[in-house]
Structure formats: structure tokens, C-alpha cells
PDB file of C-alpha atoms and ligand atoms in Angstrom:
ATOM      1  CA  MET A 715      18.842  26.392  -7.449  1.00 92.00           C
ATOM      2  CA  LEU A 716      17.495  29.164  -9.605  1.00 95.00           C
ATOM      3  CA  GLN A 717      19.335  29.850 -12.843  1.00 98.00           C
ATOM      4  CA  HIS A 718      19.401  33.601 -13.323  1.00 98.00           C
ATOM      5  CA  ILE A 719      19.669  36.515 -10.879  1.00 98.00           C
ATOM      6  CA  ALA A 720      19.550  40.144 -12.017  1.00 98.00           C
ATOM      7  CA  ILE A 721      20.938  42.864  -9.737  1.00 99.00           C
ATOM      8  CA  ILE A 722      20.525  46.648  -9.588  1.00 98.00           C
ATOM      9  CA  MET A 723      23.752  47.573  -7.789  1.00 98.00           C
ATOM     10  CA  ASP A 724      22.616  50.780  -6.124  1.00 98.00           C
ATOM     11  CA  GLY A 725      24.048  52.778  -3.225  1.00 98.00           C
ATOM     12  CA  ASN A 726      27.747  53.131  -4.059  1.00 98.00           C
ATOM     13  CA  GLY A 727      27.539  56.913  -3.606  1.00 98.00           C
ATOM     14  CA  ARG A 728      25.716  56.715  -0.263  1.00 98.00           C
ATOM     15  CA  TRP A 729      28.108  54.031   0.975  1.00 98.00           C
ATOM     16  CA  ALA A 730      31.046  56.329   0.205  1.00 98.00           C
ATOM     17  CA  GLN A 731      29.411  59.443   1.648  1.00 98.00           C
ATOM     18  CA  ALA A 732      28.691  57.681   4.948  1.00 98.00           C
ATOM     19  CA  ARG A 733      32.423  56.945   5.237  1.00 98.00           C
ATOM     20  CA  GLY A 734      33.692  60.355   4.157  1.00 98.00           C
ATOM     21  CA  LEU A 735      34.958  58.897   0.890  1.00 98.00           C
ATOM     22  CA  SER A 736      34.501  60.120  -2.687  1.00 98.00           C
ATOM     23  CA  ARG A 737      31.787  58.708  -4.968  1.00 97.00           C
ATOM     24  CA  SER A 738      34.585  57.207  -7.072  1.00 98.00           C
ATOM     25  CA  GLN A 739      35.802  55.270  -4.063  1.00 98.00           C
ATOM     26  CA  GLY A 740      32.241  54.007  -3.664  1.00 98.00           C
ATOM     27  CA  HIS A 741      32.191  52.763  -7.257  1.00 98.00           C
ATOM     28  CA  GLU A 742      35.640  51.221  -6.752  1.00 98.00           C
ATOM     29  CA  ALA A 743      34.313  49.296  -3.734  1.00 98.00           C
ATOM     30  CA  GLY A 744      31.250  48.372  -5.787  1.00 98.00           C
ATOM     31  CA  SER A 745      33.401  46.884  -8.516  1.00 98.00           C
ATOM     32  CA  ARG A 746      35.235  44.715  -5.947  1.00 98.00           C
ATOM     33  CA  GLN A 747      31.870  43.475  -4.703  1.00 98.00           C
ATOM     34  CA  ILE A 748      31.043  42.173  -8.187  1.00 98.00           C
ATOM     35  CA  SER A 749      33.780  39.564  -7.803  1.00 98.00           C
ATOM     36  CA  VAL A 750      32.593  38.603  -4.311  1.00 98.00           C
ATOM     37  CA  ILE A 751      29.023  38.034  -5.505  1.00 98.00           C
ATOM     38  CA  ALA A 752      30.020  36.343  -8.773  1.00 98.00           C
ATOM     39  CA  LYS A 753      32.162  33.864  -6.837  1.00 97.00           C
ATOM     40  CA  ALA A 754      29.416  33.224  -4.262  1.00 98.00           C
ATOM     41  CA  ALA A 755      26.776  32.794  -6.978  1.00 98.00           C
ATOM     42  CA  ALA A 756      28.954  30.333  -8.892  1.00 97.00           C
ATOM     43  CA  GLU A 757      29.579  28.304  -5.724  1.00 97.00           C
ATOM     44  CA  LEU A 758      25.847  28.163  -5.061  1.00 97.00           C
ATOM     45  CA  GLY A 759      25.156  26.852  -8.568  1.00 97.00           C
ATOM     46  CA  VAL A 760      23.583  29.996 -10.050  1.00 98.00           C
ATOM     47  CA  LYS A 761      24.270  29.984 -13.810  1.00 98.00           C
ATOM     48  CA  ILE A 762      23.716  33.621 -14.840  1.00 98.00           C
ATOM     49  CA  LEU A 763      24.200  36.974 -13.109  1.00 98.00           C
ATOM     50  CA  THR A 764      22.989  40.081 -14.944  1.00 99.00           C
ATOM     51  CA  LEU A 765      24.332  43.286 -13.377  1.00 98.00           C
ATOM     52  CA  TYR A 766      23.205  46.843 -14.116  1.00 98.00           C
ATOM     53  CA  ALA A 767      26.541  48.655 -14.401  1.00 98.00           C
ATOM     54  CA  PHE A 768      25.661  51.702 -16.520  1.00 98.00           C
ATOM     55  CA  SER A 769      22.243  52.820 -17.733  1.00 98.00           C
ATOM     56  CA  THR A 770      21.278  54.906 -20.758  1.00 97.00           C
ATOM     57  CA  GLU A 771      20.316  57.566 -18.158  1.00 97.00           C
ATOM     58  CA  ASN A 772      23.690  57.516 -16.369  1.00 97.00           C
ATOM     59  CA  TRP A 773      25.197  59.802 -19.068  1.00 98.00           C
ATOM     60  CA  LYS A 774      23.402  62.631 -17.240  1.00 98.00           C
ATOM     61  CA  ARG A 775      25.867  62.359 -14.333  1.00 97.00           C
ATOM     62  CA  PRO A 776      28.820  64.781 -14.182  1.00 97.00           C
ATOM     63  CA  ALA A 777      31.403  64.014 -16.888  1.00 98.00           C
ATOM     64  CA  ALA A 778      34.065  63.213 -14.276  1.00 97.00           C
ATOM     65  CA  GLU A 779      31.895  60.475 -12.753  1.00 97.00           C
ATOM     66  CA  VAL A 780      30.940  59.058 -16.168  1.00 98.00           C
ATOM     67  CA  ASN A 781      34.624  58.959 -17.138  1.00 98.00           C
ATOM     68  CA  PHE A 782      35.564  57.314 -13.879  1.00 98.00           C
ATOM     69  CA  LEU A 783      32.915  54.613 -14.347  1.00 98.00           C
ATOM     70  CA  MET A 784      34.054  53.969 -17.935  1.00 98.00           C
ATOM     71  CA  GLY A 785      37.669  53.607 -16.782  1.00 98.00           C
ATOM     72  CA  LEU A 786      36.600  51.368 -13.928  1.00 98.00           C
ATOM     73  CA  ILE A 787      34.631  49.031 -16.197  1.00 98.00           C
ATOM     74  CA  SER A 788      37.539  48.803 -18.612  1.00 98.00           C
ATOM     75  CA  ARG A 789      39.992  48.175 -15.768  1.00 98.00           C
ATOM     76  CA  TYR A 790      37.739  45.570 -14.185  1.00 98.00           C
ATOM     77  CA  SER A 791      37.512  43.727 -17.468  1.00 98.00           C
ATOM     78  CA  ASP A 792      41.327  43.730 -17.896  1.00 98.00           C
ATOM     79  CA  GLU A 793      42.377  43.075 -14.309  1.00 98.00           C
ATOM     80  CA  ARG A 794      39.830  40.403 -13.439  1.00 98.00           C
ATOM     81  CA  LEU A 795      40.411  38.256 -16.517  1.00 98.00           C
ATOM     82  CA  SER A 796      42.584  35.711 -14.709  1.00 98.00           C
ATOM     83  CA  GLU A 797      40.104  35.521 -11.831  1.00 97.00           C
ATOM     84  CA  MET A 798      37.284  34.868 -14.324  1.00 98.00           C
ATOM     85  CA  GLN A 799      39.329  32.092 -15.935  1.00 98.00           C
ATOM     86  CA  GLU A 800      40.024  30.471 -12.542  1.00 97.00           C
ATOM     87  CA  ASN A 801      36.350  30.573 -11.566  1.00 96.00           C
ATOM     88  CA  GLY A 802      34.931  29.460 -14.921  1.00 97.00           C
ATOM     89  CA  VAL A 803      33.228  32.806 -15.503  1.00 98.00           C
ATOM     90  CA  ARG A 804      32.205  33.872 -18.973  1.00 98.00           C
ATOM     91  CA  LEU A 805      31.832  37.635 -19.503  1.00 98.00           C
ATOM     92  CA  ARG A 806      28.917  38.837 -21.623  1.00 98.00           C
ATOM     93  CA  CYS A 807      27.594  42.349 -22.208  1.00 98.00           C
ATOM     94  CA  MET A 808      24.235  43.792 -23.143  1.00 98.00           C
ATOM     95  CA  GLY A 809      23.270  47.331 -24.146  1.00 98.00           C
ATOM     96  CA  ARG A 810      24.183  49.947 -26.753  1.00 98.00           C
ATOM     97  CA  ILE A 811      27.809  48.838 -26.668  1.00 98.00           C
ATOM     98  CA  ASP A 812      28.726  50.612 -29.927  1.00 97.00           C
ATOM     99  CA  GLN A 813      28.191  54.002 -28.204  1.00 97.00           C
ATOM    100  CA  LEU A 814      30.740  53.296 -25.462  1.00 98.00           C
ATOM    101  CA  PRO A 815      34.277  54.736 -25.540  1.00 98.00           C
ATOM    102  CA  ALA A 816      36.687  52.631 -27.628  1.00 98.00           C
ATOM    103  CA  LEU A 817      38.745  51.849 -24.511  1.00 96.00           C
ATOM    104  CA  VAL A 818      35.784  50.132 -22.854  1.00 98.00           C
ATOM    105  CA  ARG A 819      34.719  48.307 -26.014  1.00 98.00           C
ATOM    106  CA  ARG A 820      38.240  46.960 -26.539  1.00 98.00           C
ATOM    107  CA  SER A 821      38.743  45.670 -22.976  1.00 98.00           C
ATOM    108  CA  VAL A 822      35.315  44.138 -22.741  1.00 98.00           C
ATOM    109  CA  HIS A 823      35.627  42.543 -26.175  1.00 98.00           C
ATOM    110  CA  LYS A 824      38.988  41.039 -25.327  1.00 98.00           C
ATOM    111  CA  THR A 825      37.735  39.548 -22.046  1.00 98.00           C
ATOM    112  CA  MET A 826      34.537  38.260 -23.674  1.00 98.00           C
ATOM    113  CA  GLN A 827      36.596  36.460 -26.312  1.00 98.00           C
ATOM    114  CA  ALA A 828      39.094  35.097 -23.789  1.00 98.00           C
ATOM    115  CA  THR A 829      36.344  33.742 -21.512  1.00 98.00           C
ATOM    116  CA  ALA A 830      34.014  32.491 -24.281  1.00 98.00           C
ATOM    117  CA  GLY A 831      34.769  28.854 -23.438  1.00 98.00           C
ATOM    118  CA  ASN A 832      33.863  29.132 -19.731  1.00 98.00           C
ATOM    119  CA  SER A 833      30.527  27.760 -18.630  1.00 97.00           C
ATOM    120  CA  ARG A 834      30.241  27.781 -14.828  1.00 98.00           C
ATOM    121  CA  LEU A 835      28.726  31.270 -14.581  1.00 98.00           C
ATOM    122  CA  ILE A 836      27.731  33.837 -17.194  1.00 98.00           C
ATOM    123  CA  LEU A 837      28.521  37.334 -15.917  1.00 98.00           C
ATOM    124  CA  ASN A 838      26.219  39.449 -18.058  1.00 98.00           C
ATOM    125  CA  ILE A 839      26.953  43.154 -17.631  1.00 98.00           C
ATOM    126  CA  ALA A 840      24.328  45.695 -18.689  1.00 98.00           C
ATOM    127  CA  LEU A 841      26.343  48.567 -20.148  1.00 98.00           C
ATOM    128  CA  ASN A 842      24.735  51.655 -21.628  1.00 98.00           C
ATOM    129  CA  TYR A 843      21.599  49.620 -21.108  1.00 98.00           C
ATOM    130  CA  GLY A 844      17.988  50.778 -20.963  1.00 98.00           C
ATOM    131  CA  GLY A 845      14.915  48.552 -20.972  1.00 98.00           C
ATOM    132  CA  ARG A 846      13.036  50.878 -23.316  1.00 98.00           C
ATOM    133  CA  ALA A 847      16.088  51.251 -25.563  1.00 98.00           C
ATOM    134  CA  GLU A 848      16.295  47.452 -25.787  1.00 98.00           C
ATOM    135  CA  ILE A 849      12.650  47.160 -26.839  1.00 98.00           C
ATOM    136  CA  VAL A 850      12.990  49.972 -29.383  1.00 98.00           C
ATOM    137  CA  ASP A 851      16.203  48.416 -30.745  1.00 98.00           C
ATOM    138  CA  ALA A 852      14.342  45.110 -31.129  1.00 98.00           C
ATOM    139  CA  VAL A 853      11.479  46.789 -33.005  1.00 96.00           C
ATOM    140  CA  ASN A 854      13.933  48.546 -35.306  1.00 96.00           C
ATOM    141  CA  ALA A 855      15.754  45.265 -35.973  1.00 96.00           C
ATOM    142  CA  ILE A 856      12.410  43.666 -36.888  1.00 93.00           C
ATOM    143  CA  LEU A 857      11.637  46.566 -39.246  1.00 92.00           C
ATOM    144  CA  GLN A 858      14.960  45.889 -41.002  1.00 92.00           C
ATOM    145  CA  GLU A 859      13.998  42.289 -41.828  1.00 90.00           C
ATOM    146  CA  PRO A 860      13.632  42.004 -45.610  1.00 87.00           C
ATOM    147  CA  ARG A 861      10.808  39.464 -45.543  1.00 82.00           C
ATOM    148  CA  ARG A 862       8.701  40.381 -42.560  1.00 74.00           C
ATOM    149  CA  ALA A 863       5.805  38.273 -41.349  1.00 71.00           C
ATOM    150  CA  GLY A 864       2.551  40.146 -40.772  1.00 82.00           C
ATOM    151  CA  ARG A 865       2.391  39.269 -37.095  1.00 89.00           C
ATOM    152  CA  ILE A 866       4.946  38.143 -34.571  1.00 91.00           C
ATOM    153  CA  SER A 867       4.622  36.196 -31.355  1.00 94.00           C
ATOM    154  CA  GLU A 868       6.204  36.895 -27.973  1.00 96.00           C
ATOM    155  CA  ALA A 869       8.737  34.149 -28.720  1.00 96.00           C
ATOM    156  CA  ASP A 870       9.608  35.776 -32.081  1.00 94.00           C
ATOM    157  CA  PHE A 871      10.038  39.166 -30.404  1.00 96.00           C
ATOM    158  CA  GLN A 872      12.293  37.716 -27.736  1.00 97.00           C
ATOM    159  CA  ARG A 873      14.783  36.681 -30.427  1.00 97.00           C
ATOM    160  CA  TYR A 874      15.505  40.359 -31.180  1.00 97.00           C
ATOM    161  CA  LEU A 875      16.413  41.323 -27.604  1.00 98.00           C
ATOM    162  CA  TYR A 876      20.058  41.835 -26.570  1.00 98.00           C
ATOM    163  CA  ALA A 877      20.484  38.414 -24.927  1.00 98.00           C
ATOM    164  CA  PRO A 878      17.909  36.126 -26.555  1.00 98.00           C
ATOM    165  CA  GLU A 879      19.697  32.976 -25.415  1.00 97.00           C
ATOM    166  CA  LEU A 880      19.320  33.750 -21.700  1.00 98.00           C
ATOM    167  CA  PRO A 881      16.248  32.655 -19.718  1.00 98.00           C
ATOM    168  CA  ASP A 882      14.381  35.396 -17.826  1.00 98.00           C
ATOM    169  CA  PRO A 883      15.736  36.101 -14.323  1.00 98.00           C
ATOM    170  CA  GLU A 884      13.764  34.318 -11.621  1.00 97.00           C
ATOM    171  CA  LEU A 885      14.940  36.919  -9.102  1.00 98.00           C
ATOM    172  CA  LEU A 886      15.700  40.646  -9.226  1.00 98.00           C
ATOM    173  CA  ILE A 887      17.747  42.033  -6.340  1.00 98.00           C
ATOM    174  CA  ARG A 888      18.005  45.774  -5.795  1.00 98.00           C
ATOM    175  CA  THR A 889      20.403  47.094  -3.172  1.00 98.00           C
ATOM    176  CA  GLY A 890      20.241  50.553  -1.600  1.00 98.00           C
ATOM    177  CA  GLY A 891      16.630  50.300  -0.462  1.00 98.00           C
ATOM    178  CA  GLU A 892      14.760  51.994  -3.307  1.00 98.00           C
ATOM    179  CA  LEU A 893      11.596  50.450  -4.742  1.00 98.00           C
ATOM    180  CA  ARG A 894      12.021  51.027  -8.470  1.00 96.00           C
ATOM    181  CA  ILE A 895      12.846  49.070 -11.621  1.00 97.00           C
ATOM    182  CA  SER A 896      14.754  52.062 -13.093  1.00 97.00           C
ATOM    183  CA  ASN A 897      14.374  51.004 -16.738  1.00 98.00           C
ATOM    184  CA  PHE A 898      16.089  47.635 -16.154  1.00 98.00           C
ATOM    185  CA  LEU A 899      15.044  44.509 -18.134  1.00 98.00           C
ATOM    186  CA  LEU A 900      11.484  45.702 -18.720  1.00 98.00           C
ATOM    187  CA  TRP A 901      10.587  42.703 -20.868  1.00 98.00           C
ATOM    188  CA  GLN A 902      12.459  40.021 -18.917  1.00 98.00           C
ATOM    189  CA  LEU A 903      11.289  40.937 -15.400  1.00 98.00           C
ATOM    190  CA  SER A 904       7.600  40.244 -16.119  1.00 97.00           C
ATOM    191  CA  TYR A 905       7.366  37.406 -13.588  1.00 95.00           C
ATOM    192  CA  SER A 906      10.565  37.832 -11.585  1.00 97.00           C
ATOM    193  CA  GLU A 907      10.415  37.926  -7.816  1.00 97.00           C
ATOM    194  CA  ILE A 908      11.743  41.237  -6.484  1.00 98.00           C
ATOM    195  CA  TYR A 909      13.971  41.458  -3.418  1.00 98.00           C
ATOM    196  CA  VAL A 910      15.083  44.840  -2.105  1.00 98.00           C
ATOM    197  CA  SER A 911      17.960  45.060   0.357  1.00 98.00           C
ATOM    198  CA  ASP A 912      18.619  48.137   2.469  1.00 98.00           C
ATOM    199  CA  LYS A 913      22.334  47.397   2.281  1.00 98.00           C
ATOM    200  CA  CYS A 914      24.326  49.540  -0.154  1.00 98.00           C
ATOM    201  CA  TRP A 915      25.957  47.508  -2.934  1.00 98.00           C
ATOM    202  CA  PRO A 916      29.509  47.542  -1.463  1.00 98.00           C
ATOM    203  CA  ASP A 917      28.037  45.969   1.723  1.00 98.00           C
ATOM    204  CA  PHE A 918      26.024  43.295  -0.092  1.00 98.00           C
ATOM    205  CA  GLY A 919      28.000  40.087   0.495  1.00 98.00           C
ATOM    206  CA  LYS A 920      27.471  36.352   0.449  1.00 98.00           C
ATOM    207  CA  GLU A 921      25.350  36.443   3.612  1.00 98.00           C
ATOM    208  CA  GLU A 922      22.980  38.975   2.024  1.00 98.00           C
ATOM    209  CA  LEU A 923      22.824  36.900  -1.158  1.00 98.00           C
ATOM    210  CA  LEU A 924      21.865  33.844   0.897  1.00 98.00           C
ATOM    211  CA  ALA A 925      19.133  35.868   2.647  1.00 98.00           C
ATOM    212  CA  ALA A 926      17.737  36.921  -0.745  1.00 98.00           C
ATOM    213  CA  LEU A 927      17.755  33.309  -1.963  1.00 97.00           C
ATOM    214  CA  ALA A 928      16.035  32.103   1.210  1.00 96.00           C
ATOM    215  CA  GLU A 929      13.329  34.732   0.748  1.00 96.00           C
ATOM    216  CA  TYR A 930      12.934  33.670  -2.897  1.00 96.00           C
ATOM    217  CA  GLU A 931      12.541  30.024  -1.892  1.00 93.00           C
ATOM    218  CA  SER A 932       9.813  30.951   0.591  1.00 92.00           C
ATOM    219  CA  ARG A 933       7.624  32.632  -2.041  1.00 89.00           C
ATOM    220  CA  SER A 934       5.268  30.691  -4.263  1.00 69.00           C
ATOM    221  CA  ARG A 935       5.355  31.689  -7.885  1.00 68.00           C
ATOM    222  CA  ARG A 936       2.010  31.386  -9.617  1.00 73.00           C
ATOM    223  CA  TYR A 937       2.563  33.141 -12.976  1.00 73.00           C
ATOM    224  CA  GLY A 938      -0.974  34.478 -12.938  1.00 79.00           C
ATOM    225  CA  GLY A 939      -2.501  31.096 -12.080  1.00 79.00           C
ATOM    226  CA  LEU A 940      -3.740  29.904  -8.712  1.00 75.00           C
TER     227      LEU A 940
HETATM  228  C1  LIG B  29      24.681  53.019  -8.365  1.00 90.43           C
HETATM  229  O1  LIG B  29      25.233  53.713  -7.269  1.00 90.43           O
HETATM  230  C2  LIG B  29      25.715  52.381  -9.121  1.00 90.43           C
HETATM  231  C3  LIG B  29      26.057  52.719 -10.408  1.00 90.43           C
HETATM  232  C4  LIG B  29      25.409  53.769 -11.189  1.00 90.43           C
HETATM  233  C5  LIG B  29      27.118  52.031 -11.104  1.00 90.43           C
HETATM  234  C6  LIG B  29      27.346  50.591 -10.769  1.00 90.43           C
HETATM  235  C7  LIG B  29      28.761  50.342 -11.036  1.00 90.43           C
HETATM  236  C8  LIG B  29      29.581  49.557 -10.299  1.00 90.43           C
HETATM  237  C9  LIG B  29      29.094  48.727  -9.174  1.00 90.43           C
HETATM  238  C10 LIG B  29      31.028  49.466 -10.530  1.00 90.43           C
HETATM  239  C11 LIG B  29      31.530  49.396 -11.936  1.00 90.43           C
HETATM  240  C12 LIG B  29      30.994  48.314 -12.767  1.00 90.43           C
HETATM  241  C13 LIG B  29      31.726  47.310 -13.293  1.00 90.43           C
HETATM  242  C14 LIG B  29      31.085  46.353 -14.251  1.00 90.43           C
HETATM  243  C15 LIG B  29      33.136  47.088 -12.974  1.00 90.43           C
HETATM  244  P1  LIG B  29      24.895  55.253  -7.129  1.00 90.43           P
HETATM  245  O2  LIG B  29      26.096  56.015  -7.561  1.00 90.43           O
HETATM  246  O3  LIG B  29      23.641  55.603  -7.843  1.00 90.43           O
HETATM  247  O4  LIG B  29      24.696  55.342  -5.569  1.00 90.43           O
HETATM  248  P2  LIG B  29      23.812  56.405  -4.785  1.00 90.43           P
HETATM  249  O5  LIG B  29      22.378  56.123  -5.157  1.00 90.43           O
HETATM  250  O6  LIG B  29      24.102  56.080  -3.362  1.00 90.43           O
HETATM  251  O7  LIG B  29      24.305  57.743  -5.206  1.00 90.43           O
END
């Protein structure tokens, strides 16, 4: 089984619109789907799930939607703690966390600490995350080093990213049918296989995850070789 799957959870708004529901209800359904997929991934033996929950560009959405998403993330972190403990899930976050509202930082911090000892699945949530922001933050961290080497290697650079301990995702899944990376994991996706599902995120269940994994298994990964 592959170790690390990254997911762009797109299509909550369209899912809601098609049902005459509000965008918030779409995000609410999307948050429930996180638990479904985390549980399925853990059962299948996947070790890490990295989910794009809020991008550095998502601040451009109407304030009411941004506030709803912030509340939802905080609520998810509080309300799903016991479920994470039961399933051996460890919560982890990546992004410009210090710029998030205090409410979100507190809930996420608490759940990260409480689940720190779990090791079945790492649920890595990208929050206020941008791939370019991550690279720029890494460069700035390197510039802060008091005794800087003249040159650095790819492996050295990697140590300054938000989650240096995680291996690169073998598979990127994007739901909602669009064919873009959208500033997600620009460094880490170099050799990842990409799978796009036409299903909106709230409709992406275990069956769809299995279809993505089957497609992944059928591809041959050559990393630039033959
Ligand atoms: C994209 O749908 C989805 C998002 C911008 C947010 C993803 C958030 C969640 C799934 C729920 C909250 C997260 C956590 C960690 C509890 P969209 O609104 O862009 O959909 P559209 O393209 O159909 O409008």
C-alpha cells in the first residue's frame, strides 16, 4: 500500500447548489466526508492523508464563508477528537497557522497535543496553506540561519518545509473534476501520480477511494527513467 495520499477537496459549493442547499451546508457535508475517508484510508493501511482545507487564496471569499469555514475547522477539531482517538488518528497541521483566528489555533493545538501519541494514520490538514508561501517561508527560514552554508542541496531545503518528516505523496487526488494543482504542495508533488474524480468532495466515498488506488496501482512510475 502507498504511504501518503494528498487530496484537494473541491466541489462542496457545487454539491450544495445541485441540492438547493447553501454553500455552508456543502462545507458541512465536506467536513463529514473527511472522517469517512480518514477511516477508509486507515483501514486500507495508508499512513498519511494530507487534505487541502483552506488555502492562502481562500481569504478572498466573502467574509461570511471564511468565518463559516474557520468555525467548521475549529468545531471539527473539537468534536472529532474522540473519533480520532478510537481510530488511532494523529492530527497535524501545515500552513501559516499563526495567521489563523485564535479560536482555530486553540482547537487545533489541543487536538494535535491530545492525539500526538497515535500512529495509525496522520491526518495532515493544510490550513492557510499555499505552495508558494511554503517555499518562500523556507527560503526566509534559511536566510535566518546564523551560520549559513554557501550552497544547499534539495535534501537540505526539504528540512525547512512545513512537514519535513513526511515523505512526498505518491498520489494526489482532486475531486470536483478540475485539472489544476491550485498552489498545493508545489515541491512535494514533483513525482506524484494525479487522479481527478468528477465526484464532488461530499460524494467521494470509500468506493471512489478504492477506484483511485486501483488506477494508481495500474500506472508505472518511472521518475524520469525508463
Ligand atoms: C472547495 O469547495 C473546498 C474548500 C475551499 C474547503 C474545504 C473544506 C472542507 C472540506 C471542510 C472543512 C475542513 C475541515 C478540516 C473540517 P468549493 O467551495 O471551492 O466548491 P465549488 O468549487 O463547488 O464552489
